[in-house]
C-alpha cells in the first residue's frame, strides 16, 4: 500500500522566487498521476520535493499517513527515473540494475532473483551482459526503470523519462510504462510537458501553469470539461479554437459570424446576456454546416480527416483564426469558403478565464 498526500506545498527559493504555490493532491494506492504543463510551470520541482531532492518551503508531505516532509531522500522508499537515464557506463546492465541493492548489502542470491525478474518484465534478459553504450535509447530507459523495479519502492517517480527519445521510441516506451504500471499496480508520479503522454498514461492529470495547479481530473475531464482557458488551450491537439463573442438573445455574435444557441446553452449563459465571453470550440467538434463561413488558408490531409486552417469570414485577422478537423479526405484550395457548424461549444468568462457552467 502506498498513498501519498501533498498538503499546501510551497517552494520558495533563497532569492524569494516562488516556484510552486499551495499544491494539494491526494494520490491513491496504485494510482498513476501525471503532472503536465509547459516548461517552468513547477511540475519537476514538485516531483523533486516529493523525492526529497528539493526542500519543501511550506506544507506537508505524507506517505501512508506518515509525515515525511523532513525525511532524507534515501529513507523515503521512492525510486526516481530520470530524463537522462543516469546509468553507469562502465557497468553491465546487470550491474546497473543491481547497484542499489549491492549498496544495501543485500544477499547476492536475492539480488540475482530480483534483477532477473525485472529484466524479464522489461524484455532485457538478453541484454544483461552488455554495457549501456551498446543499447538503444529506449533500452537504456528500460534499464533505468528496471533499476527502480528491483528496489520494490512504495512510489515510482518519473521525470520526463521519454523526452530524449525519438517519436517512434517514445510511443513504444510509453506503452511499456503503461503495461508496467498495470502489472506492478504501483503508485506512480509522472512528469511531462507532452499532453499525449498525459492523456494516454494517467489515471488522473494535474495540469499546472506558473507554479499553480489549474485543474486535477481524469484525462476525459480535462479534455471534455476544462476548468479554464489555460487548460482548454493546453489539452487537445490541435488546441481549442477561442474567440471573443457577445451574448445576444438566442445567439452569439462574434467577429464575422453569428452562432445560434440551443435551449441548454441559453440557460448556461442566462447571467451573461449582453456581455462579452469567450467561445471555445475544439477542431474535432467542427463539422460542415452554417454557423460560420471559413475562408481556407491551407489544409492538411490526415487520411480519415482533413485539418483545415483558415479564418472566419473574408477578413484575415488574429481573432478570426480557426482550425477545423473535418471528416474525410477533402481537397480545399486556398481562398475557398467552407460553411461550418459547432457541434460542441465551451464558454469561458472573459475576465476570470474560468469555464462557465450551469449550476446544479
Coordinates of N, CA, C and O in Angstrom, one line a residue, residues 206-310:
X206 N -2.7 16.3 -13.3 CA -2.6 17.6 -12.7 C -2.0 18.5 -13.7 O -0.8 18.4 -14.1
X207 N -2.8 19.5 -14.1 CA -2.3 20.5 -15.1 C -1.9 21.7 -14.4 O -2.6 22.3 -13.6
X208 N -0.6 22.1 -14.6 CA 0.0 23.2 -13.9 C 0.4 24.4 -14.8 O 0.7 24.2 -16.0
X209 N 0.4 25.6 -14.3 CA 0.9 26.8 -15.0 C 1.4 27.7 -14.0 O 0.8 28.1 -13.0
X210 N 2.7 28.2 -14.2 CA 3.3 29.2 -13.4 C 3.2 28.9 -11.9 O 3.0 29.8 -11.1
X211 N 3.4 27.6 -11.6 CA 3.5 27.2 -10.2 C 2.2 26.9 -9.6 O 2.1 26.4 -8.4
X212 N 1.1 27.1 -10.3 CA -0.3 26.9 -9.7 C -0.9 25.7 -10.4 O -0.8 25.5 -11.6
X213 N -1.7 24.9 -9.6 CA -2.5 23.8 -10.2 C -3.7 24.5 -10.8 O -4.5 25.2 -10.2
X214 N -3.9 24.2 -12.1 CA -5.0 24.7 -12.8 C -6.3 23.8 -12.8 O -7.4 24.2 -12.7
X215 N -6.0 22.5 -12.8 CA -7.1 21.5 -12.7 C -6.5 20.1 -12.4 O -5.4 19.8 -12.9
X216 N -7.3 19.4 -11.7 CA -7.0 18.0 -11.4 C -8.2 17.1 -11.8 O -9.3 17.4 -11.4
X217 N -7.9 16.1 -12.6 CA -9.1 15.3 -13.0 C -8.6 14.2 -14.0 O -7.4 14.0 -14.3
X218 N -9.5 13.3 -14.4 CA -9.2 12.3 -15.3 C -8.9 12.9 -16.7 O -9.2 14.1 -16.9
X219 N -8.2 12.2 -17.6 CA -7.9 12.7 -18.9 C -9.2 13.2 -19.6 O -9.2 14.3 -20.2
X220 N -10.3 12.5 -19.5 CA -11.5 12.9 -20.2 C -12.1 14.2 -19.6 O -12.6 15.0 -20.3
X221 N -12.0 14.3 -18.2 CA -12.5 15.5 -17.6 C -11.7 16.8 -18.1 O -12.3 17.8 -18.3
X222 N -10.4 16.7 -18.2 CA -9.6 17.8 -18.6 C -9.9 18.1 -20.1 O -9.9 19.3 -20.5
X223 N -10.1 17.1 -20.9 CA -10.4 17.3 -22.3 C -11.8 17.8 -22.5 O -12.0 18.8 -23.3
X224 N -12.8 17.2 -21.8 CA -14.2 17.5 -22.1 C -14.7 18.6 -21.2 O -15.7 19.3 -21.7
X225 N -14.1 18.9 -20.1 CA -14.6 19.9 -19.2 C -13.5 20.7 -18.6 O -13.2 20.7 -17.4
X226 N -12.7 21.4 -19.5 CA -11.6 22.2 -19.0 C -12.0 23.3 -18.0 O -13.1 23.9 -18.2
X227 N -11.3 23.5 -16.9 CA -11.7 24.4 -15.9 C -11.5 25.8 -16.3 O -12.2 26.7 -15.8
X228 N -10.6 26.1 -17.2 CA -10.3 27.5 -17.6 C -9.7 27.5 -19.0 O -9.4 26.4 -19.6
X229 N -9.4 28.7 -19.5 CA -8.9 28.8 -20.8 C -7.5 28.2 -21.0 O -7.1 27.7 -22.0
X230 N -6.7 28.3 -19.9 CA -5.4 27.7 -20.0 C -5.5 26.2 -20.2 O -4.8 25.6 -21.1
X231 N -6.3 25.5 -19.5 CA -6.4 24.0 -19.6 C -7.0 23.7 -21.0 O -6.6 22.8 -21.7
X232 N -8.0 24.5 -21.4 CA -8.6 24.3 -22.7 C -7.6 24.4 -23.8 O -7.7 23.7 -24.8
X233 N -6.7 25.4 -23.7 CA -5.7 25.6 -24.8 C -4.5 24.6 -24.7 O -3.9 24.3 -25.7
X234 N -4.2 24.1 -23.5 CA -3.1 23.2 -23.3 C -3.4 21.7 -23.7 O -2.6 21.0 -24.3
X235 N -4.6 21.3 -23.3 CA -5.0 19.9 -23.5 C -5.8 19.8 -24.8 O -6.8 20.5 -25.0
X236 N -5.4 19.0 -25.7 CA -6.0 18.9 -27.0 C -5.1 19.3 -28.1 O -4.3 20.3 -28.0
X237 N -5.1 18.5 -29.2 CA -4.1 18.8 -30.3 C -4.9 18.5 -31.6 O -5.3 17.4 -31.9
X238 N -5.0 19.6 -32.4 CA -4.7 21.0 -32.2 C -5.4 21.6 -31.1 O -6.5 21.0 -30.7
X239 N -5.0 22.7 -30.5 CA -5.6 23.3 -29.4 C -7.0 23.8 -29.7 O -7.3 24.0 -30.9
X240 N -7.8 24.0 -28.7 CA -9.1 24.6 -28.8 C -9.1 25.9 -29.5 O -8.3 26.8 -29.2
X241 N -10.1 26.1 -30.4 CA -10.3 27.5 -31.0 C -11.0 28.3 -30.0 O -11.9 27.9 -29.3
X242 N -10.6 29.6 -29.9 CA -11.2 30.5 -28.9 C -11.5 31.9 -29.6 O -10.6 32.4 -30.3
X243 N -12.6 32.4 -29.4 CA -13.0 33.8 -29.9 C -13.8 34.5 -28.9 O -14.6 34.0 -28.2
X244 N -13.6 35.8 -28.8 CA -14.4 36.7 -28.0 C -15.7 36.9 -28.7 O -15.7 37.2 -29.9
X245 N -16.8 36.7 -28.0 CA -18.2 36.9 -28.6 C -19.0 37.6 -27.6 O -18.7 37.7 -26.4
X246 N -20.2 38.1 -28.1 CA -21.1 38.8 -27.2 C -22.4 38.0 -27.2 O -22.9 37.5 -28.2
X247 N -22.9 37.8 -26.0 CA -24.2 37.0 -25.8 C -25.4 37.9 -26.2 O -25.6 38.9 -25.5
X248 N -26.1 37.4 -27.2 CA -27.4 38.1 -27.6 C -28.5 37.2 -27.2 O -28.4 36.1 -26.7
X249 N -29.7 37.6 -27.6 CA -30.9 36.9 -27.3 C -31.0 35.7 -28.3 O -31.4 35.8 -29.5
X250 N -30.5 34.5 -27.8 CA -30.6 33.3 -28.6 C -29.5 33.0 -29.5 O -29.5 32.1 -30.3
X251 N -28.4 33.9 -29.5 CA -27.3 33.6 -30.4 C -26.0 34.3 -29.8 O -26.1 35.2 -28.9
X252 N -24.9 34.0 -30.4 CA -23.6 34.6 -30.0 C -23.2 35.4 -31.2 O -23.2 34.9 -32.4
X253 N -22.7 36.6 -31.0 CA -22.2 37.5 -32.1 C -20.7 37.6 -32.0 O -20.2 38.1 -31.0
X254 N -20.0 37.1 -33.0 CA -18.6 37.2 -33.0 C -18.0 38.0 -34.1 O -18.8 38.6 -34.9
X255 N -16.7 38.0 -34.3 CA -16.1 38.8 -35.4 C -16.4 38.0 -36.7 O -15.7 37.0 -37.0
X256 N -17.3 38.4 -37.5 CA -17.6 37.8 -38.8 C -18.6 36.7 -38.8 O -18.7 36.0 -39.8
X257 N -19.2 36.4 -37.6 CA -20.2 35.3 -37.6 C -21.2 35.5 -36.5 O -21.0 36.2 -35.5
X258 N -22.4 34.9 -36.7 CA -23.4 34.8 -35.7 C -23.8 33.4 -35.5 O -24.0 32.6 -36.5
X259 N -23.7 32.9 -34.3 CA -23.9 31.5 -34.0 C -25.1 31.3 -33.1 O -25.2 31.9 -32.0
X260 N -26.1 30.5 -33.5 CA -27.3 30.2 -32.7 C -27.0 29.4 -31.5 O -26.0 28.6 -31.4
X261 N -27.8 29.6 -30.4 CA -27.6 28.9 -29.2 C -28.9 28.0 -29.0 O -30.0 28.4 -29.3
X262 N -28.6 26.8 -28.5 CA -29.8 25.9 -28.2 C -30.3 26.3 -26.8 O -29.7 27.1 -26.1
X263 N -31.4 25.6 -26.4 CA -32.0 25.9 -25.1 C -31.1 25.7 -23.9 O -31.1 26.5 -23.0
X264 N -30.3 24.6 -23.9 CA -29.4 24.3 -22.8 C -28.3 25.4 -22.8 O -28.0 25.9 -21.7
X265 N -27.8 25.8 -23.9 CA -26.7 26.8 -23.9 C -27.3 28.2 -23.5 O -26.6 28.9 -22.8
X266 N -28.5 28.5 -23.8 CA -29.1 29.7 -23.4 C -29.2 29.8 -21.8 O -29.0 30.8 -21.2
X267 N -29.6 28.6 -21.3 CA -29.7 28.5 -19.8 C -28.3 28.7 -19.1 O -28.2 29.4 -18.1
X268 N -27.3 28.1 -19.7 CA -25.9 28.2 -19.2 C -25.5 29.7 -19.2 O -24.8 30.2 -18.2
X269 N -25.9 30.4 -20.2 CA -25.4 31.8 -20.4 C -26.4 32.9 -19.9 O -26.3 34.1 -20.3
X270 N -27.4 32.4 -19.2 CA -28.5 33.3 -18.8 C -28.0 34.6 -18.1 O -28.6 35.7 -18.2
X271 N -27.0 34.4 -17.3 CA -26.5 35.6 -16.5 C -25.5 36.5 -17.3 O -25.0 37.5 -16.8
X272 N -25.3 36.1 -18.6 CA -24.3 36.8 -19.4 C -24.9 37.6 -20.5 O -24.2 38.0 -21.5
X273 N -26.2 37.8 -20.5 CA -26.9 38.5 -21.6 C -26.3 39.9 -21.8 O -26.2 40.7 -20.9
X274 N -26.0 40.1 -23.1 CA -25.4 41.4 -23.4 C -23.9 41.5 -23.1 O -23.3 42.5 -23.5
X275 N -23.3 40.5 -22.5 CA -21.9 40.6 -22.0 C -21.0 39.9 -23.0 O -21.4 39.0 -23.8
X276 N -19.7 40.2 -22.9 CA -18.7 39.5 -23.7 C -18.2 38.3 -23.0 O -17.9 38.4 -21.8
X277 N -18.1 37.2 -23.7 CA -17.5 36.0 -23.1 C -16.5 35.4 -24.1 O -16.3 36.0 -25.2
X278 N -15.9 34.3 -23.8 CA -15.0 33.6 -24.8 C -15.7 32.3 -25.2 O -16.0 31.5 -24.3
X279 N -15.8 32.1 -26.5 CA -16.4 30.9 -27.0 C -15.2 30.0 -27.4 O -14.3 30.4 -28.1
X280 N -15.3 28.7 -26.9 CA -14.3 27.8 -27.3 C -14.9 26.6 -28.0 O -15.9 26.1 -27.6
X281 N -14.2 26.2 -29.1 CA -14.7 25.0 -29.9 C -13.5 24.2 -30.3 O -12.5 24.7 -30.9
X282 N -13.5 22.9 -30.0 CA -12.4 22.1 -30.4 C -12.4 21.8 -31.9 O -13.5 21.7 -32.5
X283 N -11.3 21.7 -32.6 CA -11.3 21.4 -34.0 C -12.1 20.2 -34.4 O -12.7 20.2 -35.5
X284 N -12.1 19.2 -33.6 CA -12.8 17.9 -33.9 C -14.3 18.1 -33.6 O -15.0 17.1 -34.0
X285 N -14.7 19.2 -33.0 CA -16.1 19.4 -32.8 C -16.7 20.3 -33.9 O -17.8 20.9 -33.7
X286 N -16.0 20.5 -34.9 CA -16.5 21.4 -36.0 C -16.8 20.4 -37.2 O -16.1 19.5 -37.5
X287 N -18.0 20.7 -37.8 CA -18.4 19.9 -39.0 C -19.0 20.9 -40.0 O -19.1 22.1 -39.8
X288 N -19.2 20.3 -41.2 CA -19.8 21.1 -42.3 C -21.2 21.6 -41.9 O -22.0 20.8 -41.3
X289 N -21.5 22.9 -42.1 CA -22.8 23.4 -41.6 C -22.9 24.9 -41.9 O -22.3 25.4 -42.9
X290 N -23.6 25.6 -41.1 CA -24.0 27.0 -41.4 C -23.8 28.0 -40.2 O -24.2 29.1 -40.3
X291 N -23.0 27.6 -39.2 CA -22.8 28.5 -38.1 C -21.9 29.6 -38.5 O -22.0 30.8 -38.0
X292 N -20.9 29.3 -39.3 CA -19.9 30.3 -39.7 C -19.3 29.9 -41.1 O -19.4 28.7 -41.5
X293 N -18.7 30.9 -41.8 CA -18.1 30.6 -43.0 C -16.5 30.7 -42.8 O -16.1 31.8 -42.3
X294 N -15.8 29.7 -43.2 CA -14.4 29.7 -43.1 C -13.7 29.9 -44.4 O -14.1 29.2 -45.4
X295 N -12.8 30.9 -44.5 CA -12.0 31.0 -45.7 C -10.7 30.3 -45.5 O -10.0 30.5 -44.6
X296 N -10.4 29.3 -46.4 CA -9.3 28.4 -46.2 C -8.0 29.1 -46.5 O -7.8 29.7 -47.5
X297 N -7.0 28.9 -45.6 CA -5.7 29.3 -45.8 C -4.8 28.1 -46.3 O -4.0 28.2 -47.1
X298 N -5.0 26.9 -45.7 CA -4.4 25.7 -46.1 C -5.1 24.5 -45.5 O -5.9 24.7 -44.5
X299 N -4.9 23.3 -46.0 CA -5.4 22.1 -45.3 C -4.4 21.0 -45.4 O -3.6 20.9 -46.2
X300 N -4.5 20.2 -44.3 CA -3.6 19.0 -44.1 C -4.5 17.8 -44.2 O -5.3 17.6 -43.4
X301 N -4.2 16.9 -45.2 CA -4.9 15.6 -45.3 C -4.3 14.6 -44.4 O -3.1 14.3 -44.5
X302 N -5.1 14.1 -43.5 CA -4.6 13.1 -42.5 C -5.2 11.7 -42.6 O -5.3 11.0 -41.7
X303 N -5.7 11.4 -43.8 CA -6.3 10.1 -44.1 C -7.8 10.2 -43.9 O -8.5 10.6 -44.8
X304 N -8.3 9.8 -42.7 CA -9.7 9.8 -42.5 C -10.2 11.2 -42.2 O -11.4 11.4 -42.2
X305 N -9.3 12.1 -41.9 CA -9.7 13.5 -41.6 C -8.9 14.5 -42.4 O -7.8 14.2 -42.8
X306 N -9.4 15.7 -42.5 CA -8.7 16.8 -43.1 C -8.6 18.0 -42.1 O -9.7 18.4 -41.6
X307 N -7.4 18.4 -41.8 CA -7.3 19.6 -40.8 C -7.3 20.9 -41.7 O -6.3 21.1 -42.4
X308 N -8.3 21.6 -41.6 CA -8.4 22.9 -42.3 C -8.1 24.1 -41.5 O -8.6 24.3 -40.4
X309 N -7.1 24.9 -41.9 CA -6.7 26.1 -41.3 C -7.2 27.3 -42.1 O -7.1 27.3 -43.3
X310 N -7.8 28.2 -41.4 CA -8.3 29.4 -42.1 C -8.7 30.5 -41.1 O -8.2 30.6 -40.0

